[in-house]
N, CA, C and O atoms as a DFTB+ gen file, in Angstrom:
392 C
 N C O
     1  1      -4.829     -97.753      35.258
     2  2      -4.620     -96.362      34.845
     3  2      -5.014     -96.233      33.368
     4  3      -4.662     -97.073      32.539
     5  1      -5.731     -95.189      33.073
     6  2      -6.162     -94.876      31.707
     7  2      -5.504     -93.573      31.278
     8  3      -5.506     -92.593      32.022
     9  1      -4.947     -93.567      30.084
    10  2      -4.387     -92.350      29.501
    11  2      -5.240     -92.001      28.279
    12  3      -5.410     -92.818      27.374
    13  1      -5.766     -90.790      28.267
    14  2      -6.590     -90.308      27.158
    15  2      -5.774     -89.289      26.373
    16  3      -5.211     -88.356      26.944
    17  1      -5.718     -89.479      25.058
    18  2      -4.969     -88.583      24.177
    19  2      -5.914     -88.082      23.091
    20  3      -6.517     -88.877      22.371
    21  1      -6.039     -86.782      22.976
    22  2      -6.794     -86.174      21.876
    23  2      -5.805     -85.397      21.025
    24  3      -5.127     -84.492      21.510
    25  1      -5.731     -85.763      19.742
    26  2      -4.837     -85.075      18.812
    27  2      -5.669     -84.246      17.836
    28  3      -6.670     -84.718      17.298
    29  1      -5.241     -83.013      17.618
    30  2      -5.901     -82.114      16.675
    31  2      -4.853     -81.453      15.799
    32  3      -3.690     -81.331      16.182
    33  1      -5.283     -81.029      14.617
    34  2      -4.396     -80.272      13.730
    35  2      -4.995     -78.897      13.506
    36  3      -6.202     -78.738      13.320
    37  1      -4.108     -77.906      13.530
    38  2      -4.538     -76.517      13.374
    39  2      -4.586     -76.131      11.898
    40  3      -3.828     -76.648      11.077
    41  1      -5.475     -75.231      11.591
    42  2      -5.547     -74.690      10.227
    43  2      -4.304     -73.847       9.962
    44  3      -3.774     -73.199      10.864
    45  1      -3.851     -73.867       8.717
    46  2      -2.733     -73.010       8.326
    47  2      -3.084     -71.554       8.603
    48  3      -4.183     -71.095       8.292
    49  1      -2.143     -70.843       9.188
    50  2      -2.341     -69.431       9.470
    51  2      -3.029     -69.137      10.797
    52  3      -3.201     -67.971      11.155
    53  1      -3.423     -70.168      11.529
    54  2      -4.133     -69.979      12.795
    55  2      -3.391     -70.583      13.979
    56  3      -3.977     -70.782      15.043
    57  1      -2.115     -70.873      13.803
    58  2      -1.328     -71.565      14.820
    59  2      -1.353     -70.821      16.157
    60  3      -1.643     -71.423      17.190
    61  1      -1.056     -69.535      16.148
    62  2      -1.017     -68.763      17.399
    63  2      -2.376     -68.725      18.085
    64  3      -2.471     -68.918      19.297
    65  1      -3.420     -68.478      17.314
    66  2      -4.756     -68.409      17.900
    67  2      -5.192     -69.776      18.438
    68  3      -5.787     -69.861      19.512
    69  1      -4.897     -70.833      17.697
    70  2      -5.264     -72.177      18.144
    71  2      -4.537     -72.528      19.438
    72  3      -5.148     -73.066      20.362
    73  1      -3.247     -72.231      19.517
    74  2      -2.499     -72.516      20.746
    75  2      -3.043     -71.710      21.927
    76  3      -3.132     -72.220      23.044
    77  1      -3.403     -70.462      21.677
    78  2      -3.981     -69.634      22.742
    79  2      -5.276     -70.262      23.257
    80  3      -5.483     -70.359      24.467
    81  1      -6.145     -70.687      22.339
    82  2      -7.417     -71.295      22.733
    83  2      -7.210     -72.642      23.423
    84  3      -7.917     -72.965      24.378
    85  1      -6.253     -73.422      22.949
    86  2      -5.972     -74.705      23.596
    87  2      -5.464     -74.498      25.019
    88  3      -5.868     -75.208      25.940
    89  1      -4.586     -73.532      25.191
    90  2      -4.085     -73.236      26.540
    91  2      -5.213     -72.731      27.440
    92  3      -5.258     -73.049      28.628
    93  1      -6.117     -71.947      26.867
    94  2      -7.266     -71.454      27.613
    95  2      -8.156     -72.619      28.044
    96  3      -8.654     -72.638      29.170
    97  1      -8.357     -73.590      27.149
    98  2      -9.168     -74.770      27.486
    99  2      -8.491     -75.600      28.578
   100  3      -9.155     -76.059      29.507
   101  1      -7.184     -75.792      28.474
   102  2      -6.442     -76.531      29.497
   103  2      -6.644     -75.867      30.860
   104  3      -6.922     -76.545      31.850
   105  1      -6.507     -74.558      30.907
   106  2      -6.675     -73.830      32.169
   107  2      -8.111     -73.917      32.667
   108  3      -8.348     -74.121      33.858
   109  1      -9.069     -73.764      31.757
   110  2     -10.484     -73.829      32.135
   111  2     -10.816     -75.186      32.760
   112  3     -11.455     -75.249      33.810
   113  1     -10.380     -76.271      32.110
   114  2     -10.692     -77.609      32.611
   115  2     -10.025     -77.861      33.966
   116  3     -10.566     -78.571      34.813
   117  1      -8.862     -77.277      34.153
   118  2      -8.204     -77.414      35.446
   119  2      -8.970     -76.632      36.515
   120  3      -9.236     -77.153      37.599
   121  1      -9.320     -75.398      36.210
   122  2     -10.009     -74.540      37.187
   123  2     -11.409     -75.049      37.528
   124  3     -11.810     -75.028      38.691
   125  1     -12.146     -75.502      36.529
   126  2     -13.548     -75.884      36.728
   127  2     -13.741     -77.340      37.156
   128  3     -14.703     -77.661      37.854
   129  1     -12.828     -78.217      36.739
   130  2     -13.040     -79.645      36.965
   131  2     -11.853     -80.346      37.635
   132  3     -11.899     -81.553      37.877
   133  1     -10.796     -79.592      37.933
   134  2      -9.635     -80.191      38.568
   135  2      -8.862     -81.136      37.666
   136  3      -8.065     -81.941      38.148
   137  1      -9.088     -81.046      36.365
   138  2      -8.438     -81.933      35.403
   139  2      -7.072     -81.365      35.009
   140  3      -6.967     -80.209      34.599
   141  1      -6.050     -82.174      35.137
   142  2      -4.718     -81.775      34.706
   143  2      -4.490     -82.327      33.305
   144  3      -4.503     -83.540      33.096
   145  1      -4.284     -81.433      32.357
   146  2      -4.020     -81.805      30.965
   147  2      -2.610     -81.409      30.592
   148  3      -2.126     -80.344      30.977
   149  1      -1.959     -82.267      29.845
   150  2      -0.671     -81.928      29.249
   151  2      -0.943     -81.493      27.816
   152  3      -1.697     -82.154      27.101
   153  1      -0.342     -80.400      27.392
   154  2      -0.443     -79.937      26.015
   155  2       0.906     -80.178      25.360
   156  3       1.913     -79.599      25.767
   157  1       0.925     -81.033      24.344
   158  2       2.155     -81.383      23.644
   159  2       2.066     -80.893      22.205
   160  3       1.029     -81.025      21.555
   161  1       3.162     -80.328      21.717
   162  2       3.239     -79.835      20.341
   163  2       4.137     -80.783      19.561
   164  3       5.260     -81.066      19.977
   165  1       3.653     -81.262      18.457
   166  2       4.383     -82.268      17.683
   167  2       5.666     -81.681      17.095
   168  3       5.674     -80.574      16.556
   169  1       6.738     -82.445      17.212
   170  2       8.039     -82.099      16.641
   171  2       8.289     -83.103      15.526
   172  3       8.639     -84.254      15.787
   173  1       8.111     -82.670      14.291
   174  2       8.168     -83.587      13.156
   175  2       6.777     -84.141      12.877
   176  3       5.870     -83.995      13.696
   177  1       6.615     -84.759      11.752
   178  2       5.308     -85.307      11.385
   179  2       4.384     -84.231      10.861
   180  3       4.847     -83.195      10.385
   181  1       3.069     -84.462      10.942
   182  2       2.125     -83.477      10.421
   183  2       2.309     -82.107      11.079
   184  3       2.347     -81.996      12.305
   185  1       2.419     -81.085      10.264
   186  2       2.610     -79.728      10.757
   187  2       1.353     -79.269      11.473
   188  3       0.240     -79.481      10.994
   189  1       1.540     -78.639      12.624
   190  2       0.417     -78.060      13.352
   191  2      -0.377     -79.054      14.171
   192  3      -1.513     -78.770      14.549
   193  1       0.195     -80.216      14.455
   194  2      -0.535     -81.194      15.267
   195  2      -0.155     -81.035      16.736
   196  3       1.018     -80.875      17.074
   197  1      -1.156     -81.080      17.592
   198  2      -0.941     -81.008      19.037
   199  2      -1.715     -82.146      19.695
   200  3      -2.635     -82.716      19.108
   201  1      -1.324     -82.459      20.914
   202  2      -2.017     -83.489      21.679
   203  2      -2.349     -82.953      23.061
   204  3      -1.545     -82.265      23.689
   205  1      -3.536     -83.278      23.517
   206  2      -3.949     -83.021      24.894
   207  2      -4.006     -84.378      25.573
   208  3      -4.676     -85.291      25.089
   209  1      -3.301     -84.515      26.698
   210  2      -3.172     -85.808      27.360
   211  2      -3.639     -85.686      28.805
   212  3      -3.247     -84.766      29.523
   213  1      -4.484     -86.631      29.220
   214  2      -4.928     -86.683      30.607
   215  2      -4.825     -88.115      31.113
   216  3      -4.845     -89.070      30.337
   217  1      -4.716     -88.239      32.424
   218  2      -4.576     -89.546      33.061
   219  2      -5.724     -89.728      34.053
   220  3      -6.096     -88.802      34.773
   221  1      -6.273     -90.940      34.075
   222  2      -7.444     -91.228      34.896
   223  2      -7.262     -92.560      35.610
   224  3      -6.579     -93.460      35.121
   225  1      -7.881     -92.664      36.760
   226  2      -7.781     -93.871      37.580
   227  2      -8.289     -95.099      36.815
   228  3      -7.665     -96.159      36.832
   229  1      -9.442     -94.930      36.139
   230  2     -10.035     -96.045      35.384
   231  2     -10.997     -95.475      34.338
   232  3     -11.201     -94.264      34.261
   233  1     -11.582     -96.364      33.537
   234  2     -12.482     -95.933      32.468
   235  2     -13.741     -95.264      33.021
   236  3     -14.297     -94.368      32.386
   237  1     -14.182     -95.687      34.179
   238  2     -15.378     -95.076      34.782
   239  2     -15.126     -93.603      35.107
   240  3     -15.996     -92.758      34.894
   241  1     -13.940     -93.303      35.620
   242  2     -13.609     -91.902      35.924
   243  2     -13.592     -91.063      34.651
   244  3     -14.104     -89.944      34.631
   245  1     -13.004     -91.604      33.596
   246  2     -12.967     -90.900      32.310
   247  2     -14.379     -90.664      31.783
   248  3     -14.685     -89.573      31.304
   249  1     -15.228     -91.662      31.866
   250  2     -16.608     -91.527      31.380
   251  2     -17.387     -90.516      32.214
   252  3     -18.176     -89.743      31.669
   253  1     -17.176     -90.513      33.515
   254  2     -17.848     -89.531      34.387
   255  2     -17.447     -88.103      33.983
   256  3     -18.297     -87.215      33.908
   257  1     -16.171     -87.892      33.729
   258  2     -15.707     -86.572      33.286
   259  2     -16.325     -86.205      31.946
   260  3     -16.774     -85.075      31.756
   261  1     -16.350     -87.155      31.015
   262  2     -16.933     -86.899      29.694
   263  2     -18.395     -86.477      29.822
   264  3     -18.843     -85.566      29.125
   265  1     -19.133     -87.131      30.704
   266  2     -20.539     -86.776      30.920
   267  2     -20.675     -85.354      31.465
   268  3     -21.539     -84.597      31.023
   269  1     -19.821     -84.993      32.422
   270  2     -19.865     -83.637      32.984
   271  2     -19.557     -82.586      31.913
   272  3     -20.205     -81.541      31.858
   273  1     -18.565     -82.868      31.066
   274  2     -18.153     -81.880      30.067
   275  2     -19.200     -81.682      28.980
   276  3     -19.275     -80.609      28.382
   277  1     -20.005     -82.700      28.718
   278  2     -21.049     -82.567      27.692
   279  2     -22.034     -81.459      28.037
   280  3     -22.629     -80.851      27.146
   281  1     -22.208     -81.193      29.339
   282  2     -23.204     -80.205      29.774
   283  2     -22.569     -78.934      30.340
   284  3     -23.247     -78.129      30.979
   285  1     -21.280     -78.760      30.105
   286  2     -20.553     -77.594      30.607
   287  2     -20.541     -76.532      29.510
   288  3     -19.847     -76.680      28.505
   289  1     -21.309     -75.466      29.705
   290  2     -21.448     -74.426      28.678
   291  2     -20.115     -73.759      28.347
   292  3     -19.842     -73.477      27.180
   293  1     -19.286     -73.505      29.350
   294  2     -17.993     -72.871      29.102
   295  2     -17.076     -73.755      28.276
   296  3     -16.404     -73.279      27.362
   297  1     -17.048     -75.017      28.591
   298  2     -16.238     -75.971      27.830
   299  2     -16.730     -76.076      26.389
   300  3     -15.934     -76.111      25.451
   301  1     -18.048     -76.125      26.227
   302  2     -18.610     -76.226      24.876
   303  2     -18.330     -74.975      24.047
   304  3     -18.105     -75.077      22.841
   305  1     -18.338     -73.805      24.669
   306  2     -18.014     -72.580      23.931
   307  2     -16.561     -72.609      23.461
   308  3     -16.267     -72.229      22.328
   309  1     -15.660     -73.055      24.317
   310  2     -14.256     -73.171      23.912
   311  2     -14.099     -74.164      22.760
   312  3     -13.287     -73.939      21.863
   313  1     -14.854     -75.246      22.771
   314  2     -14.796     -76.207      21.660
   315  2     -15.293     -75.579      20.362
   316  3     -14.730     -75.832      19.297
   317  1     -16.340     -74.762      20.442
   318  2     -16.840     -74.077      19.240
   319  2     -15.789     -73.109      18.700
   320  3     -15.579     -73.019      17.491
   321  1     -15.132     -72.388      19.607
   322  2     -14.072     -71.468      19.188
   323  2     -12.913     -72.225      18.540
   324  3     -12.358     -71.781      17.535
   325  1     -12.557     -73.356      19.115
   326  2     -11.465     -74.167      18.560
   327  2     -11.822     -74.735      17.189
   328  3     -10.945     -74.922      16.345
   329  1     -13.100     -75.008      16.968
   330  2     -13.530     -75.560      15.679
   331  2     -13.213     -74.612      14.527
   332  3     -13.048     -75.048      13.388
   333  1     -13.130     -73.319      14.822
   334  2     -12.832     -72.323      13.782
   335  2     -11.365     -72.336      13.355
   336  3     -11.033     -71.880      12.261
   337  1     -10.487     -72.858      14.215
   338  2      -9.047     -72.759      13.942
   339  2      -8.365     -74.127      13.819
   340  3      -7.145     -74.206      13.680
   341  1      -9.159     -75.199      13.871
   342  2      -8.603     -76.542      13.690
   343  2      -9.233     -77.182      12.450
   344  3     -10.291     -76.761      11.981
   345  1      -8.562     -78.197      11.939
   346  2      -9.032     -78.863      10.725
   347  2     -10.147     -79.854      11.044
   348  3      -9.967     -80.738      11.881
   349  1     -11.293     -79.717      10.389
   350  2     -12.384     -80.661      10.636
   351  2     -11.988     -82.062      10.163
   352  3     -11.306     -82.223       9.150
   353  1     -12.424     -83.056      10.908
   354  2     -12.153     -84.437      10.526
   355  2     -10.762     -84.932      10.864
   356  3     -10.430     -86.083      10.580
   357  1      -9.937     -84.076      11.469
   358  2      -8.558     -84.452      11.788
   359  2      -8.354     -84.743      13.276
   360  3      -7.249     -85.099      13.685
   361  1      -9.391     -84.598      14.080
   362  2      -9.269     -84.871      15.517
   363  2      -9.322     -86.378      15.734
   364  3     -10.190     -87.068      15.199
   365  1      -8.380     -86.872      16.526
   366  2      -8.344     -88.303      16.852
   367  2      -8.228     -88.475      18.357
   368  3      -7.429     -87.807      19.013
   369  1      -9.031     -89.374      18.888
   370  2      -8.966     -89.718      20.299
   371  2      -8.348     -91.108      20.429
   372  3      -8.630     -92.009      19.640
   373  1      -7.504     -91.256      21.439
   374  2      -6.906     -92.548      21.748
   375  2      -7.036     -92.771      23.250
   376  3      -6.846     -91.849      24.043
   377  1      -7.358     -93.986      23.625
   378  2      -7.413     -94.339      25.040
   379  2      -6.443     -95.503      25.245
   380  3      -6.546     -96.555      24.613
   381  1      -5.500     -95.268      26.153
   382  2      -4.454     -96.249      26.444
   383  2      -4.626     -96.747      27.862
   384  3      -5.031     -95.991      28.746
   385  1      -4.322     -98.007      28.082
   386  2      -4.477     -98.630      29.392
   387  2      -3.135     -99.169      29.872
   388  3      -2.392     -99.785      29.108
   389  1      -2.831     -98.929      31.154
   390  2      -1.625     -99.513      31.747
   391  2      -1.910    -100.949      32.126
   392  3      -1.030    -101.637      32.645
């Protein structure tokens, strides 16, 4: 089992808009690709940090999804919109293995 975690930090003053866009992306990925994402909001620590968490059978499944998303115009538009309300250089990806 592979757990993928993407952490992002929102720009000051854009918390509501960033959360709206993140929720929209979670729904889009579920509707278009069947991907179930958990959206977690940090309690304590860096202000405005959120995590998107997904679980995959193995690394090959995760890579296959990543390849599909690279060419998904709707997903890419949501990422561009999110870039306006999140801090550049603060996104971190983590891959955990059971």
